[in-house]
Amino acid sequence: MARVPTAVVAAGGLVGGYGVARWTKKRQLGGVVLAVAGATAATRWRQQAGGKAAGALTAAYVAAFGASHPLAKKVGSWPAVFGVAGAVALASWAVADRHA
């Protein structure tokens, strides 16, 4: 069975985490989705691209989550989440998935 690209895992964690938090009205549940996807992606990034790359991509994942909040005030919640998820997916593909 083919592995799901880390770009999809990371973007899915950001989008899924927000979606779960919004639809269930339980931010903690969305945080669990965000954390599990982030940890899964980080483990795979380390395997595919090494520790430094995994650290940088993990920092980008966390920064994207943080940046989505002020961005949402300017462009709306879903556009902000999709925008940062796309940026993280692109970085993940460029650094880890492209070589896998």
Tab-separated table of N, CA and C in Angstrom:
chain	number	residue	atom	x	y	z
A	1	MET	N	0.837	-1.169	0.000
A	1	MET	CA	0.000	0.000	0.000
A	1	MET	C	0.892	1.245	0.000
A	2	ALA	N	0.556	2.207	-0.808
A	2	ALA	CA	1.344	3.439	-0.903
A	2	ALA	C	1.128	4.294	0.334
A	3	ARG	N	2.191	4.965	0.753
A	3	ARG	CA	2.102	5.866	1.899
A	3	ARG	C	1.471	7.188	1.484
A	4	VAL	N	0.737	7.762	2.402
A	4	VAL	CA	0.162	9.090	2.172
A	4	VAL	C	1.306	10.095	2.272
A	5	PRO	N	1.463	10.981	1.303
A	5	PRO	CA	2.548	11.975	1.365
A	5	PRO	C	2.435	12.840	2.616
A	6	THR	N	3.588	13.234	3.147
A	6	THR	CA	3.586	14.068	4.353
A	6	THR	C	2.918	15.412	4.101
A	7	ALA	N	2.950	15.882	2.883
A	7	ALA	CA	2.265	17.136	2.555
A	7	ALA	C	0.775	17.020	2.845
A	8	VAL	N	0.198	15.865	2.536
A	8	VAL	CA	-1.225	15.629	2.776
A	8	VAL	C	-1.494	15.487	4.272
A	9	VAL	N	-0.608	14.791	4.984
A	9	VAL	CA	-0.771	14.615	6.426
A	9	VAL	C	-0.748	15.973	7.139
A	10	ALA	N	0.242	16.795	6.803
A	10	ALA	CA	0.385	18.098	7.460
A	10	ALA	C	-0.787	19.025	7.126
A	11	ALA	N	-1.118	19.132	5.859
A	11	ALA	CA	-2.240	19.995	5.468
A	11	ALA	C	-3.540	19.471	6.064
A	12	GLY	N	-3.694	18.158	6.064
A	12	GLY	CA	-4.888	17.557	6.650
A	12	GLY	C	-5.002	17.824	8.138
A	13	GLY	N	-3.862	17.867	8.823
A	13	GLY	CA	-3.878	18.171	10.248
A	13	GLY	C	-4.344	19.586	10.524
A	14	LEU	N	-3.887	20.525	9.723
A	14	LEU	CA	-4.291	21.920	9.902
A	14	LEU	C	-5.770	22.118	9.555
A	15	VAL	N	-6.177	21.606	8.419
A	15	VAL	CA	-7.574	21.754	7.990
A	15	VAL	C	-8.492	20.921	8.887
A	16	GLY	N	-8.094	19.675	9.131
A	16	GLY	CA	-8.916	18.796	9.954
A	16	GLY	C	-9.029	19.274	11.387
A	17	GLY	N	-7.934	19.754	11.939
A	17	GLY	CA	-7.973	20.266	13.306
A	17	GLY	C	-8.943	21.426	13.443
A	18	TYR	N	-8.874	22.348	12.492
A	18	TYR	CA	-9.800	23.484	12.533
A	18	TYR	C	-11.243	23.012	12.332
A	19	GLY	N	-11.438	22.136	11.361
A	19	GLY	CA	-12.787	21.644	11.086
A	19	GLY	C	-13.406	20.931	12.277
A	20	VAL	N	-12.635	20.064	12.907
A	20	VAL	CA	-13.148	19.340	14.073
A	20	VAL	C	-13.477	20.316	15.199
A	21	ALA	N	-12.581	21.267	15.449
A	21	ALA	CA	-12.833	22.249	16.517
A	21	ALA	C	-14.085	23.072	16.225
A	22	ARG	N	-14.247	23.457	14.996
A	22	ARG	CA	-15.395	24.292	14.631
A	22	ARG	C	-16.704	23.517	14.692
A	23	TRP	N	-16.710	22.301	14.125
A	23	TRP	CA	-17.962	21.558	14.037
A	23	TRP	C	-18.384	20.916	15.351
A	24	THR	N	-17.422	20.552	16.189
A	24	THR	CA	-17.780	19.956	17.476
A	24	THR	C	-17.902	21.005	18.570
A	25	LYS	N	-17.391	22.211	18.297
A	25	LYS	CA	-17.325	23.288	19.285
A	25	LYS	C	-16.455	22.905	20.483
A	26	LYS	N	-15.496	22.003	20.230
A	26	LYS	CA	-14.546	21.571	21.268
A	26	LYS	C	-13.139	21.799	20.737
A	27	ARG	N	-12.546	22.926	21.140
A	27	ARG	CA	-11.217	23.290	20.653
A	27	ARG	C	-10.179	22.232	20.997
A	28	GLN	N	-10.339	21.605	22.167
A	28	GLN	CA	-9.372	20.594	22.579
A	28	GLN	C	-9.365	19.404	21.614
A	29	LEU	N	-10.508	19.032	21.110
A	29	LEU	CA	-10.603	17.921	20.169
A	29	LEU	C	-9.907	18.284	18.857
A	30	GLY	N	-10.096	19.507	18.413
A	30	GLY	CA	-9.365	19.972	17.232
A	30	GLY	C	-7.876	19.987	17.476
A	31	GLY	N	-7.471	20.353	18.688
A	31	GLY	CA	-6.056	20.341	19.048
A	31	GLY	C	-5.462	18.952	19.011
A	32	VAL	N	-6.243	17.959	19.387
A	32	VAL	CA	-5.773	16.568	19.318
A	32	VAL	C	-5.517	16.182	17.865
A	33	VAL	N	-6.434	16.518	16.985
A	33	VAL	CA	-6.257	16.224	15.557
A	33	VAL	C	-4.994	16.917	15.035
A	34	LEU	N	-4.845	18.195	15.366
A	34	LEU	CA	-3.679	18.970	14.951
A	34	LEU	C	-2.384	18.326	15.460
A	35	ALA	N	-2.366	17.941	16.729
A	35	ALA	CA	-1.160	17.372	17.342
A	35	ALA	C	-0.817	15.996	16.778
A	36	VAL	N	-1.807	15.140	16.598
A	36	VAL	CA	-1.547	13.792	16.079
A	36	VAL	C	-1.011	13.874	14.647
A	37	ALA	N	-1.628	14.704	13.829
A	37	ALA	CA	-1.150	14.855	12.451
A	37	ALA	C	0.248	15.466	12.428
A	38	GLY	N	0.489	16.448	13.281
A	38	GLY	CA	1.813	17.074	13.344
A	38	GLY	C	2.883	16.101	13.785
A	39	ALA	N	2.585	15.287	14.787
A	39	ALA	CA	3.552	14.293	15.258
A	39	ALA	C	3.817	13.225	14.195
A	40	THR	N	2.768	12.820	13.511
A	40	THR	CA	2.918	11.836	12.435
A	40	THR	C	3.778	12.407	11.315
A	41	ALA	N	3.482	13.623	10.914
A	41	ALA	CA	4.266	14.260	9.852
A	41	ALA	C	5.717	14.440	10.287
A	42	ALA	N	5.938	14.873	11.519
A	42	ALA	CA	7.305	15.100	12.002
A	42	ALA	C	8.125	13.814	11.989
A	43	THR	N	7.508	12.720	12.405
A	43	THR	CA	8.201	11.426	12.381
A	43	THR	C	8.581	11.044	10.960
A	44	ARG	N	7.658	11.217	10.044
A	44	ARG	CA	7.924	10.887	8.642
A	44	ARG	C	8.933	11.839	8.026
A	45	TRP	N	8.877	13.144	8.387
A	45	TRP	CA	9.858	14.100	7.871
A	45	TRP	C	11.258	13.691	8.299
A	46	ARG	N	11.395	13.258	9.549
A	46	ARG	CA	12.702	12.834	10.054
A	46	ARG	C	13.207	11.621	9.262
A	47	GLN	N	12.340	10.677	8.986
A	47	GLN	CA	12.713	9.480	8.230
A	47	GLN	C	13.101	9.820	6.796
A	48	GLN	N	12.369	10.718	6.184
A	48	GLN	CA	12.557	11.020	4.770
A	48	GLN	C	13.628	12.070	4.493
A	49	ALA	N	13.779	13.047	5.392
A	49	ALA	CA	14.652	14.181	5.073
A	49	ALA	C	15.684	14.496	6.147
A	50	GLY	N	15.632	13.807	7.291
A	50	GLY	CA	16.617	14.045	8.338
A	50	GLY	C	16.107	14.982	9.425
A	51	GLY	N	16.882	15.058	10.490
A	51	GLY	CA	16.482	15.799	11.679
A	51	GLY	C	16.354	17.297	11.489
A	52	LYS	N	17.304	17.910	10.801
A	52	LYS	CA	17.240	19.371	10.605
A	52	LYS	C	16.017	19.765	9.787
A	53	ALA	N	15.785	19.025	8.721
A	53	ALA	CA	14.621	19.312	7.881
A	53	ALA	C	13.334	19.084	8.665
A	54	ALA	N	13.290	18.015	9.454
A	54	ALA	CA	12.101	17.727	10.254
A	54	ALA	C	11.855	18.850	11.262
A	55	GLY	N	12.917	19.343	11.868
A	55	GLY	CA	12.772	20.453	12.814
A	55	GLY	C	12.240	21.702	12.143
A	56	ALA	N	12.771	22.003	10.960
A	56	ALA	CA	12.317	23.193	10.232
A	56	ALA	C	10.863	23.048	9.792
A	57	LEU	N	10.494	21.877	9.306
A	57	LEU	CA	9.111	21.671	8.864
A	57	LEU	C	8.143	21.662	10.040
A	58	THR	N	8.569	21.118	11.166
A	58	THR	CA	7.726	21.142	12.363
A	58	THR	C	7.524	22.579	12.833
A	59	ALA	N	8.587	23.367	12.801
A	59	ALA	CA	8.471	24.791	13.164
A	59	ALA	C	7.528	25.508	12.204
A	60	ALA	N	7.601	25.171	10.926
A	60	ALA	CA	6.700	25.779	9.944
A	60	ALA	C	5.250	25.384	10.215
A	61	TYR	N	5.028	24.139	10.605
A	61	TYR	CA	3.682	23.651	10.924
A	61	TYR	C	3.087	24.431	12.098
A	62	VAL	N	3.873	24.572	13.159
A	62	VAL	CA	3.419	25.307	14.341
A	62	VAL	C	3.216	26.786	14.006
A	63	ALA	N	4.153	27.363	13.242
A	63	ALA	CA	4.027	28.771	12.849
A	63	ALA	C	2.792	28.991	11.978
A	64	ALA	N	2.495	28.042	11.107
A	64	ALA	CA	1.313	28.159	10.251
A	64	ALA	C	0.044	28.164	11.091
A	65	PHE	N	-0.002	27.305	12.101
A	65	PHE	CA	-1.146	27.291	13.003
A	65	PHE	C	-1.298	28.653	13.672
A	66	GLY	N	-0.208	29.185	14.171
A	66	GLY	CA	-0.249	30.494	14.824
A	66	GLY	C	-0.606	31.616	13.874
A	67	ALA	N	-0.064	31.564	12.666
A	67	ALA	CA	-0.315	32.625	11.689
A	67	ALA	C	-1.747	32.612	11.163
A	68	SER	N	-2.399	31.472	11.230
A	68	SER	CA	-3.761	31.397	10.706
A	68	SER	C	-4.729	32.267	11.512
A	69	HIS	N	-4.425	32.491	12.784
A	69	HIS	CA	-5.341	33.265	13.621
A	69	HIS	C	-5.406	34.740	13.205
A	70	PRO	N	-4.290	35.455	13.149
A	70	PRO	CA	-4.391	36.849	12.694
A	70	PRO	C	-4.779	36.959	11.220
A	71	LEU	N	-4.368	35.993	10.420
A	71	LEU	CA	-4.735	36.003	9.004
A	71	LEU	C	-6.250	35.863	8.847
A	72	ALA	N	-6.860	35.078	9.712
A	72	ALA	CA	-8.314	34.875	9.643
A	72	ALA	C	-9.081	36.174	9.841
A	73	LYS	N	-8.522	37.084	10.610
A	73	LYS	CA	-9.192	38.372	10.827
A	73	LYS	C	-9.203	39.221	9.566
A	74	LYS	N	-8.271	38.937	8.667
A	74	LYS	CA	-8.179	39.711	7.421
A	74	LYS	C	-8.925	39.066	6.261
A	75	VAL	N	-8.846	37.735	6.153
A	75	VAL	CA	-9.408	37.061	4.979
A	75	VAL	C	-10.529	36.079	5.307
A	76	GLY	N	-10.782	35.823	6.571
A	76	GLY	CA	-11.789	34.838	6.965
A	76	GLY	C	-11.128	33.548	7.435
A	77	SER	N	-11.864	32.791	8.215
A	77	SER	CA	-11.301	31.587	8.842
A	77	SER	C	-10.879	30.513	7.850
A	78	TRP	N	-11.806	30.072	7.015
A	78	TRP	CA	-11.466	28.987	6.094
A	78	TRP	C	-10.388	29.391	5.089
A	79	PRO	N	-10.461	30.571	4.479
A	79	PRO	CA	-9.370	30.948	3.574
A	79	PRO	C	-8.010	30.980	4.272
A	80	ALA	N	-7.983	31.433	5.516
A	80	ALA	CA	-6.726	31.476	6.262
A	80	ALA	C	-6.191	30.062	6.502
A	81	VAL	N	-7.060	29.165	6.923
A	81	VAL	CA	-6.639	27.789	7.197
A	81	VAL	C	-6.160	27.115	5.911
A	82	PHE	N	-6.920	27.281	4.831
A	82	PHE	CA	-6.497	26.673	3.571
A	82	PHE	C	-5.186	27.278	3.064
A	83	GLY	N	-5.019	28.572	3.272
A	83	GLY	CA	-3.778	29.223	2.835
A	83	GLY	C	-2.555	28.705	3.563
A	84	VAL	N	-2.624	28.637	4.888
A	84	VAL	CA	-1.458	28.161	5.634
A	84	VAL	C	-1.247	26.672	5.421
A	85	ALA	N	-2.332	25.915	5.257
A	85	ALA	CA	-2.198	24.483	4.983
A	85	ALA	C	-1.508	24.261	3.639
A	86	GLY	N	-1.861	25.066	2.656
A	86	GLY	CA	-1.211	24.968	1.351
A	86	GLY	C	0.263	25.306	1.412
A	87	ALA	N	0.599	26.315	2.199
A	87	ALA	CA	2.013	26.695	2.342
A	87	ALA	C	2.815	25.581	3.004
A	88	VAL	N	2.256	24.977	4.046
A	88	VAL	CA	2.950	23.877	4.723
A	88	VAL	C	3.046	22.656	3.803
A	89	ALA	N	1.993	22.386	3.059
A	89	ALA	CA	2.026	21.256	2.126
A	89	ALA	C	3.099	21.460	1.068
A	90	LEU	N	3.201	22.654	0.548
A	90	LEU	CA	4.223	22.941	-0.465
A	90	LEU	C	5.627	22.766	0.111
A	91	ALA	N	5.855	23.290	1.311
A	91	ALA	CA	7.165	23.144	1.950
A	91	ALA	C	7.471	21.674	2.224
A	92	SER	N	6.489	20.942	2.692
A	92	SER	CA	6.675	19.522	2.980
A	92	SER	C	7.010	18.741	1.720
A	93	TRP	N	6.302	19.025	0.652
A	93	TRP	CA	6.584	18.337	-0.606
A	93	TRP	C	7.999	18.664	-1.084
A	94	ALA	N	8.358	19.937	-1.037
A	94	ALA	CA	9.666	20.365	-1.543
A	94	ALA	C	10.816	19.763	-0.751
A	95	VAL	N	10.653	19.665	0.560
A	95	VAL	CA	11.752	19.215	1.412
A	95	VAL	C	11.767	17.700	1.593
A	96	ALA	N	10.609	17.075	1.732
A	96	ALA	CA	10.566	15.650	2.088
A	96	ALA	C	9.957	14.747	1.025
A	97	ASP	N	8.781	15.078	0.528
A	97	ASP	CA	8.068	14.158	-0.359
A	97	ASP	C	8.659	14.063	-1.745
A	98	ARG	N	9.207	15.115	-2.230
A	98	ARG	CA	9.759	15.134	-3.593
A	98	ARG	C	10.858	14.100	-3.754
A	99	HIS	N	11.580	13.805	-2.685
A	99	HIS	CA	12.705	12.883	-2.743
A	99	HIS	C	12.320	11.447	-2.378
A	100	ALA	N	11.099	11.279	-1.877
A	100	ALA	CA	10.689	9.954	-1.407
A	100	ALA	C	10.241	9.057	-2.545
